Each structure stands twice: as structure tokens, then as C-alpha cells.
mmCIF file of C-alpha atoms and ligand atoms in Angstrom:
data_model
loop_
_atom_site.group_PDB
_atom_site.id
_atom_site.type_symbol
_atom_site.label_atom_id
_atom_site.label_comp_id
_atom_site.label_asym_id
_atom_site.label_seq_id
_atom_site.Cartn_x
_atom_site.Cartn_y
_atom_site.Cartn_z
ATOM 1 C CA MET A 1 7.727 9.660 12.861
ATOM 2 C CA ARG A 2 4.128 9.629 13.731
ATOM 3 C CA ASP A 3 1.452 9.469 10.940
ATOM 4 C CA LEU A 4 0.923 12.877 9.231
ATOM 5 C CA PHE A 5 -2.964 12.263 9.380
ATOM 6 C CA ALA A 6 -2.835 10.738 12.893
ATOM 7 C CA ASP A 7 -6.062 12.665 13.839
ATOM 8 C CA ASP A 8 -8.051 11.205 10.819
ATOM 9 C CA GLU A 9 -9.205 7.880 11.971
ATOM 10 C CA SER A 10 -10.381 6.810 8.554
ATOM 11 C CA LEU A 11 -6.593 6.508 7.408
ATOM 12 C CA PRO A 12 -4.469 3.677 8.511
ATOM 13 C CA GLN A 13 -1.798 4.416 11.206
ATOM 14 C CA GLN A 14 1.650 4.592 9.853
ATOM 15 C CA TRP A 15 4.906 5.332 11.482
ATOM 16 C CA GLN A 16 8.614 4.387 11.165
ATOM 17 C CA GLU A 17 10.657 2.722 13.741
ATOM 18 C CA THR A 18 14.335 2.508 13.364
ATOM 19 C CA LEU A 19 15.980 -0.793 14.731
ATOM 20 C CA CYS A 20 19.689 0.314 14.067
ATOM 21 C CA PRO A 21 21.374 2.291 11.288
ATOM 22 C CA GLY A 22 20.169 0.646 8.040
ATOM 23 C CA ALA A 23 17.134 -1.144 9.404
ATOM 24 C CA MET A 24 13.625 0.157 9.896
ATOM 25 C CA ILE A 25 10.098 -0.938 10.275
ATOM 26 C CA LEU A 26 7.381 0.959 8.417
ATOM 27 C CA ARG A 27 4.451 0.332 10.582
ATOM 28 C CA GLY A 28 1.197 -0.136 8.900
ATOM 29 C CA TYR A 29 2.680 0.504 5.402
ATOM 30 C CA ALA A 30 0.878 -2.271 3.552
ATOM 31 C CA ALA A 31 -2.098 -2.607 5.893
ATOM 32 C CA ASP A 32 -4.679 -1.485 3.270
ATOM 33 C CA MET A 33 -3.069 -3.785 0.624
ATOM 34 C CA ALA A 34 -3.610 -7.103 2.495
ATOM 35 C CA GLU A 35 -6.530 -8.264 0.591
ATOM 36 C CA GLN A 36 -4.952 -7.594 -2.721
ATOM 37 C CA ILE A 37 -1.732 -9.375 -1.478
ATOM 38 C CA PHE A 38 -3.709 -12.421 -0.400
ATOM 39 C CA ARG A 39 -5.266 -12.579 -3.947
ATOM 40 C CA GLU A 40 -1.802 -12.402 -5.529
ATOM 41 C CA ILE A 41 -0.548 -15.190 -3.210
ATOM 42 C CA GLY A 42 -3.444 -17.250 -4.186
ATOM 43 C CA CYS A 43 -2.626 -16.848 -7.899
ATOM 44 C CA LEU A 44 1.148 -17.532 -7.546
ATOM 45 C CA THR A 45 0.642 -20.576 -5.320
ATOM 46 C CA ASP A 46 -1.648 -22.048 -7.977
ATOM 47 C CA VAL A 47 1.467 -22.189 -10.139
ATOM 48 C CA SER A 48 4.198 -22.762 -7.591
ATOM 49 C CA PRO A 49 2.649 -24.124 -4.371
ATOM 50 C CA PHE A 50 3.988 -23.899 -0.941
ATOM 51 C CA ARG A 51 6.368 -26.607 0.117
ATOM 52 C CA HIS A 52 8.412 -27.503 3.238
ATOM 53 C CA LEU A 53 12.181 -27.249 2.061
ATOM 54 C CA VAL A 54 14.865 -29.396 3.632
ATOM 55 C CA THR A 55 17.929 -27.594 4.928
ATOM 56 C CA PRO A 56 21.438 -28.877 3.956
ATOM 57 C CA GLY A 57 21.732 -30.463 7.404
ATOM 58 C CA GLY A 58 18.653 -32.564 6.474
ATOM 59 C CA HIS A 59 16.027 -30.755 8.637
ATOM 60 C CA THR A 60 12.637 -30.128 7.334
ATOM 61 C CA MET A 61 11.644 -26.508 7.761
ATOM 62 C CA SER A 62 8.534 -25.684 9.680
ATOM 63 C CA VAL A 63 7.827 -22.707 7.522
ATOM 64 C CA SER A 64 6.565 -23.539 4.098
ATOM 65 C CA MET A 65 7.796 -21.436 1.240
ATOM 66 C CA THR A 66 7.351 -20.533 -2.458
ATOM 67 C CA SER A 67 8.780 -17.762 -4.603
ATOM 68 C CA CYS A 68 7.928 -15.563 -7.501
ATOM 69 C CA GLY A 69 10.165 -13.366 -9.775
ATOM 70 C CA ALA A 70 13.081 -14.236 -12.034
ATOM 71 C CA LEU A 71 14.861 -16.196 -9.299
ATOM 72 C CA GLY A 72 13.429 -18.248 -6.533
ATOM 73 C CA TRP A 73 15.056 -19.358 -3.264
ATOM 74 C CA MET A 74 15.419 -23.023 -2.443
ATOM 75 C CA SER A 75 17.316 -25.331 -0.197
ATOM 76 C CA ASP A 76 18.110 -29.040 -0.278
ATOM 77 C CA GLU A 77 20.984 -31.412 0.752
ATOM 78 C CA LEU A 78 23.169 -29.545 -1.590
ATOM 79 C CA GLY A 79 22.746 -26.123 -0.071
ATOM 80 C CA TYR A 80 20.918 -22.830 -0.196
ATOM 81 C CA ARG A 81 20.562 -21.026 -3.506
ATOM 82 C CA TYR A 82 18.545 -19.187 -6.105
ATOM 83 C CA THR A 83 17.260 -20.921 -9.121
ATOM 84 C CA PRO A 84 15.316 -19.559 -12.299
ATOM 85 C CA VAL A 85 13.303 -22.805 -12.311
ATOM 86 C CA ASP A 86 10.964 -24.117 -9.542
ATOM 87 C CA PRO A 87 12.338 -27.536 -8.930
ATOM 88 C CA LEU A 88 8.962 -28.798 -7.811
ATOM 89 C CA THR A 89 7.328 -27.920 -11.112
ATOM 90 C CA GLY A 90 10.217 -27.926 -13.524
ATOM 91 C CA ARG A 91 8.955 -24.490 -14.796
ATOM 92 C CA PRO A 92 9.996 -20.943 -14.293
ATOM 93 C CA TRP A 93 8.722 -19.261 -10.958
ATOM 94 C CA PRO A 94 5.643 -17.344 -11.471
ATOM 95 C CA ALA A 95 6.343 -13.712 -12.564
ATOM 96 C CA MET A 96 6.458 -11.061 -9.752
ATOM 97 C CA PRO A 97 3.169 -9.229 -9.833
ATOM 98 C CA VAL A 98 3.932 -5.622 -10.770
ATOM 99 C CA PHE A 99 2.103 -4.527 -7.775
ATOM 100 C CA PHE A 100 4.539 -6.486 -5.539
ATOM 101 C CA ARG A 101 7.346 -4.843 -7.235
ATOM 102 C CA LEU A 102 6.063 -1.293 -6.842
ATOM 103 C CA LEU A 103 5.233 -1.978 -3.226
ATOM 104 C CA ALA A 104 8.775 -3.092 -2.503
ATOM 105 C CA GLU A 105 10.304 -0.230 -4.592
ATOM 106 C CA ASN A 106 8.226 2.345 -2.809
ATOM 107 C CA ALA A 107 8.831 0.899 0.704
ATOM 108 C CA ALA A 108 12.529 0.880 0.016
ATOM 109 C CA ALA A 109 12.676 4.439 -1.199
ATOM 110 C CA THR A 110 10.602 5.444 1.747
ATOM 111 C CA ALA A 111 13.321 4.081 3.902
ATOM 112 C CA GLY A 112 16.061 5.861 1.994
ATOM 113 C CA TYR A 113 17.019 3.243 -0.459
ATOM 114 C CA THR A 114 16.239 4.524 -3.941
ATOM 115 C CA GLY A 115 16.334 2.421 -7.150
ATOM 116 C CA PHE A 116 15.488 -0.937 -5.517
ATOM 117 C CA CYS A 117 14.500 -3.410 -8.183
ATOM 118 C CA PRO A 118 13.890 -6.803 -6.728
ATOM 119 C CA ASP A 119 14.553 -9.908 -8.856
ATOM 120 C CA ALA A 120 13.279 -12.485 -6.125
ATOM 121 C CA CYS A 121 10.350 -12.540 -3.844
ATOM 122 C CA LEU A 122 10.354 -15.305 -1.245
ATOM 123 C CA VAL A 123 6.919 -16.043 0.127
ATOM 124 C CA ASN A 124 6.854 -17.792 3.596
ATOM 125 C CA ARG A 125 3.721 -19.451 5.306
ATOM 126 C CA TYR A 126 3.725 -19.980 9.096
ATOM 127 C CA THR A 127 1.156 -21.992 11.033
ATOM 128 C CA PRO A 128 1.181 -22.226 14.826
ATOM 129 C CA GLY A 129 4.475 -23.583 15.935
ATOM 130 C CA SER A 130 6.301 -22.624 12.807
ATOM 131 C CA GLY A 131 9.344 -20.514 13.262
ATOM 132 C CA LEU A 132 12.529 -19.496 11.524
ATOM 133 C CA SER A 133 15.895 -20.028 13.556
ATOM 134 C CA LEU A 134 18.480 -17.376 13.746
ATOM 135 C CA HIS A 135 20.168 -16.748 10.307
ATOM 136 C CA GLN A 136 21.733 -14.292 7.956
ATOM 137 C CA ASP A 137 20.501 -13.659 4.550
ATOM 138 C CA LYS A 138 23.795 -14.037 2.402
ATOM 139 C CA ASN A 139 22.910 -15.909 -0.733
ATOM 140 C CA GLU A 140 22.211 -12.805 -2.689
ATOM 141 C CA ARG A 141 25.120 -11.725 -4.812
ATOM 142 C CA ASP A 142 24.231 -8.003 -4.718
ATOM 143 C CA MET A 143 24.827 -7.154 -1.089
ATOM 144 C CA SER A 144 24.539 -3.453 -1.903
ATOM 145 C CA GLN A 145 20.722 -3.628 -2.086
ATOM 146 C CA PRO A 146 18.370 -3.804 1.023
ATOM 147 C CA ILE A 147 15.738 -6.435 1.637
ATOM 148 C CA VAL A 148 12.134 -5.519 1.925
ATOM 149 C CA SER A 149 9.911 -7.746 4.053
ATOM 150 C CA VAL A 150 6.249 -7.670 4.206
ATOM 151 C CA SER A 151 4.203 -9.176 7.162
ATOM 152 C CA LEU A 152 0.600 -10.360 6.708
ATOM 153 C CA GLY A 153 -1.766 -12.494 8.717
ATOM 154 C CA MET A 154 -1.136 -13.379 12.297
ATOM 155 C CA THR A 155 1.347 -11.436 14.529
ATOM 156 C CA ALA A 156 4.854 -12.816 14.939
ATOM 157 C CA THR A 157 7.915 -12.068 17.082
ATOM 158 C CA PHE A 158 10.895 -11.126 15.122
ATOM 159 C CA LEU A 159 14.304 -11.551 16.575
ATOM 160 C CA PHE A 160 16.885 -9.092 15.458
ATOM 161 C CA GLY A 161 20.469 -9.616 16.337
ATOM 162 C CA GLY A 162 23.808 -8.244 15.357
ATOM 163 C CA THR A 163 26.362 -9.231 12.843
ATOM 164 C CA GLN A 164 27.806 -12.029 15.174
ATOM 165 C CA ARG A 165 25.580 -14.980 16.004
ATOM 166 C CA ASP A 166 25.958 -14.524 19.772
ATOM 167 C CA ALA A 167 25.258 -10.749 19.855
ATOM 168 C CA PRO A 168 22.285 -9.602 22.036
ATOM 169 C CA ARG A 169 18.995 -9.934 20.234
ATOM 170 C CA ARG A 170 15.933 -7.743 20.554
ATOM 171 C CA ARG A 171 12.235 -8.755 19.953
ATOM 172 C CA PHE A 172 9.796 -6.786 17.666
ATOM 173 C CA PRO A 173 6.216 -7.747 17.130
ATOM 174 C CA LEU A 174 5.472 -7.768 13.376
ATOM 175 C CA VAL A 175 1.698 -7.308 12.666
ATOM 176 C CA GLN A 176 -0.254 -7.446 9.313
ATOM 177 C CA GLY A 177 0.707 -4.500 7.119
ATOM 178 C CA ASP A 178 4.259 -3.766 8.725
ATOM 179 C CA VAL A 179 7.068 -3.571 6.235
ATOM 180 C CA MET A 180 10.711 -3.956 7.259
ATOM 181 C CA VAL A 181 13.429 -2.464 5.110
ATOM 182 C CA TRP A 182 16.994 -3.263 5.896
ATOM 183 C CA GLY A 183 20.304 -2.891 4.151
ATOM 184 C CA GLY A 184 23.486 -1.020 4.513
ATOM 185 C CA GLN A 185 25.318 -1.956 7.737
ATOM 186 C CA ALA A 186 22.506 -3.965 8.968
ATOM 187 C CA ARG A 187 22.357 -6.206 5.637
ATOM 188 C CA LEU A 188 24.004 -9.215 7.322
ATOM 189 C CA ASN A 189 22.422 -9.029 10.875
ATOM 190 C CA PHE A 190 21.314 -12.244 12.335
ATOM 191 C CA HIS A 191 17.591 -12.585 12.681
ATOM 192 C CA GLY A 192 14.841 -15.143 13.112
ATOM 193 C CA VAL A 193 11.034 -15.539 13.838
ATOM 194 C CA MET A 194 9.873 -17.029 17.160
ATOM 195 C CA PRO A 195 7.482 -20.036 16.691
ATOM 196 C CA LEU A 196 4.066 -18.641 15.842
ATOM 197 C CA LYS A 197 1.509 -18.554 18.763
ATOM 198 C CA GLU A 198 -2.134 -19.390 18.353
ATOM 199 C CA THR A 199 -3.855 -16.025 18.195
ATOM 200 C CA LEU A 200 -6.882 -14.619 16.318
ATOM 201 C CA PRO A 201 -5.993 -14.051 12.605
ATOM 202 C CA PRO A 202 -6.602 -10.458 11.366
ATOM 203 C CA TRP A 203 -9.280 -9.508 8.788
ATOM 204 C CA PRO A 204 -9.957 -10.931 6.191
ATOM 205 C CA LEU A 205 -8.250 -14.300 7.171
ATOM 206 C CA GLN A 206 -10.136 -17.098 8.580
ATOM 207 C CA GLU A 207 -7.240 -19.507 9.408
ATOM 208 C CA MET A 208 -4.435 -19.213 11.773
ATOM 209 C CA VAL A 209 -1.529 -18.366 9.388
ATOM 210 C CA ARG A 210 1.105 -15.755 8.850
ATOM 211 C CA TYR A 211 2.659 -14.848 5.469
ATOM 212 C CA ASN A 212 5.776 -12.919 4.750
ATOM 213 C CA LEU A 213 7.060 -11.663 1.567
ATOM 214 C CA THR A 214 10.741 -10.876 1.379
ATOM 215 C CA PHE A 215 12.008 -8.946 -1.723
ATOM 216 C CA ARG A 216 15.592 -9.257 -2.693
ATOM 217 C CA ARG A 217 17.954 -8.157 -5.352
ATOM 218 C CA VAL A 218 20.078 -11.220 -6.046
ATOM 219 C CA MET A 219 21.929 -10.357 -9.177
ATOM 220 C CA PRO A 220 23.774 -7.098 -9.705
ATOM 221 C CA PRO A 221 22.247 -5.047 -12.410
ATOM 222 C CA GLY A 222 23.285 -6.215 -15.731
ATOM 223 C CA VAL A 223 24.328 -9.692 -14.749
ATOM 224 C CA LYS A 224 22.140 -12.580 -16.106
HETATM 225 C C1 LIG B 1 9.900 -13.588 8.387
HETATM 226 N N1 LIG B 1 11.928 -12.894 7.448
HETATM 227 O O1 LIG B 1 9.545 -12.485 8.603
HETATM 228 C C2 LIG B 1 11.228 -14.048 7.966
HETATM 229 N N2 LIG B 1 15.039 -11.838 6.258
HETATM 230 O O2 LIG B 1 8.909 -14.397 8.114
HETATM 231 C C3 LIG B 1 13.177 -13.035 7.195
HETATM 232 O O3 LIG B 1 13.950 -13.909 7.336
HETATM 233 C C4 LIG B 1 13.963 -11.658 6.788
HETATM 234 O O4 LIG B 1 11.964 -10.394 7.388
HETATM 235 C C5 LIG B 1 15.800 -10.789 5.915
HETATM 236 C C6 LIG B 1 15.165 -9.425 5.897
HETATM 237 C C7 LIG B 1 13.951 -9.374 6.461
HETATM 238 C C8 LIG B 1 13.181 -10.475 6.750
HETATM 239 FE FE1 LIG B 2 16.006 -13.728 6.599
#
């Protein structure tokens, strides 16, 4: 669907692109929130800084990560999991900014998933050469909920596959402000991010970096 106000150039362009049943990209959805999101990332990384995690296989990830919310995602020799405490600081992860939660909840509802209430937000930071190999997001206990993913900073190429690792993959550019929502029958699709290329960072960034926020519901409602 093309933007309702497409003839008004003062408004950001927004439209929806369906990747497959259950998954869509809301193009430009968060474009006018970029500055506010960068400010929030600055605040939360003062508490829980970006760090390069090690996979269970012993490989250091090229993307650096942190989290906010009741639960944060981590990885080490013992496996992938969510924890209430940041292992780097020994303190709880910073709270999820209310503005982040509302952005995720509204984007999910726009894509047809009402009542999304994330308890974890993983923040990824890419620099040129950083990428994410093909994976499934399956550490969440509540698979009935979608994932909401917000792209900021430099454009990346997203790889979107099927439920089997060797299924064909399609490539989608993700630019600053694009929000991806996926769930339902696409919830366990394999996906990844191609190594970031050196390009011009979008306003207001001064450095070659891409950020991605992924909001998840890890625990079923009522489970502590
Ligand atoms: C990224 N995103 O875009 C990495 N996972 O930086 C993900 O791995 C991802 O965007 C699940 C759902 C949406 C995503
Ligand atoms: Fe993922």
C-alpha cells in the first residue's frame, strides 16, 4: 500500500511490503524517530555498553550487541539465552524506554499483530564488514508473538530464507526507518544480514554504522 499522503512531500514516505504470509516490511515507519532512537541508544549503552559476544562454537561475532528490557539476549560457550542480568555489569539490563515499547507495539498492530508487549529488545551495532550469518530466532519461549525489527543508520542487505536452512533466499535492502514485523508461519524462517558495505551514513549520523533494534516477547504472559 502506497502512502496515503504520497503527494505531500513534507511527510515521510511509508508503504508496506509483504515478504511472505506473516512477514512484512513497513518502509519508513520509524524514519522520523531516528534522532530520538539514537538518543535512547546513547543512554542505554551508558549503562550496558555494546560488546562482541562469543558463539557457543567459540566464534566472536562481528556485530556488537547490547539489550534493554526485563530480559537481554546473550551468547557464550554455554549457549544462547536470555538473562535478567547483564553479565558484563552484573546489574539488570537498562529498562526498555517507553517510547521503544510503544513503537514496537504500534508497528506490530499495523502489521496485524495486536497486543504485542515485548519484554526484550536486542540492540545490534554493525560497522563495515559486520554481518550476521543465516539463523533462526528460536530462543524465545513465546513463539506466538511476532518479532519487530527497526533498522537505523547505514543500509544493509537482509537475507530472507524459508523454514529450512537450504531454502532459497531473497535479498531486501533495509534503510534507516524501515521496520520489519514477522510472526505467524514466518516466525522461524532463516534470515541473516550481509556484511555491511562502506557507504554514506544517513542523517544525522557522522560514522559508518548501522543499528538494529529487535523487539521480542520471550516469556508467555504471566510467566516470571
Ligand atoms: C538485523 N535482525 O537486522 C538482524 N531477527 O540486524 C535479525 O536477526 C532479525 O531483523 C528476527 C526478526 C527480525 C530481524
Ligand atoms: Fe534474527
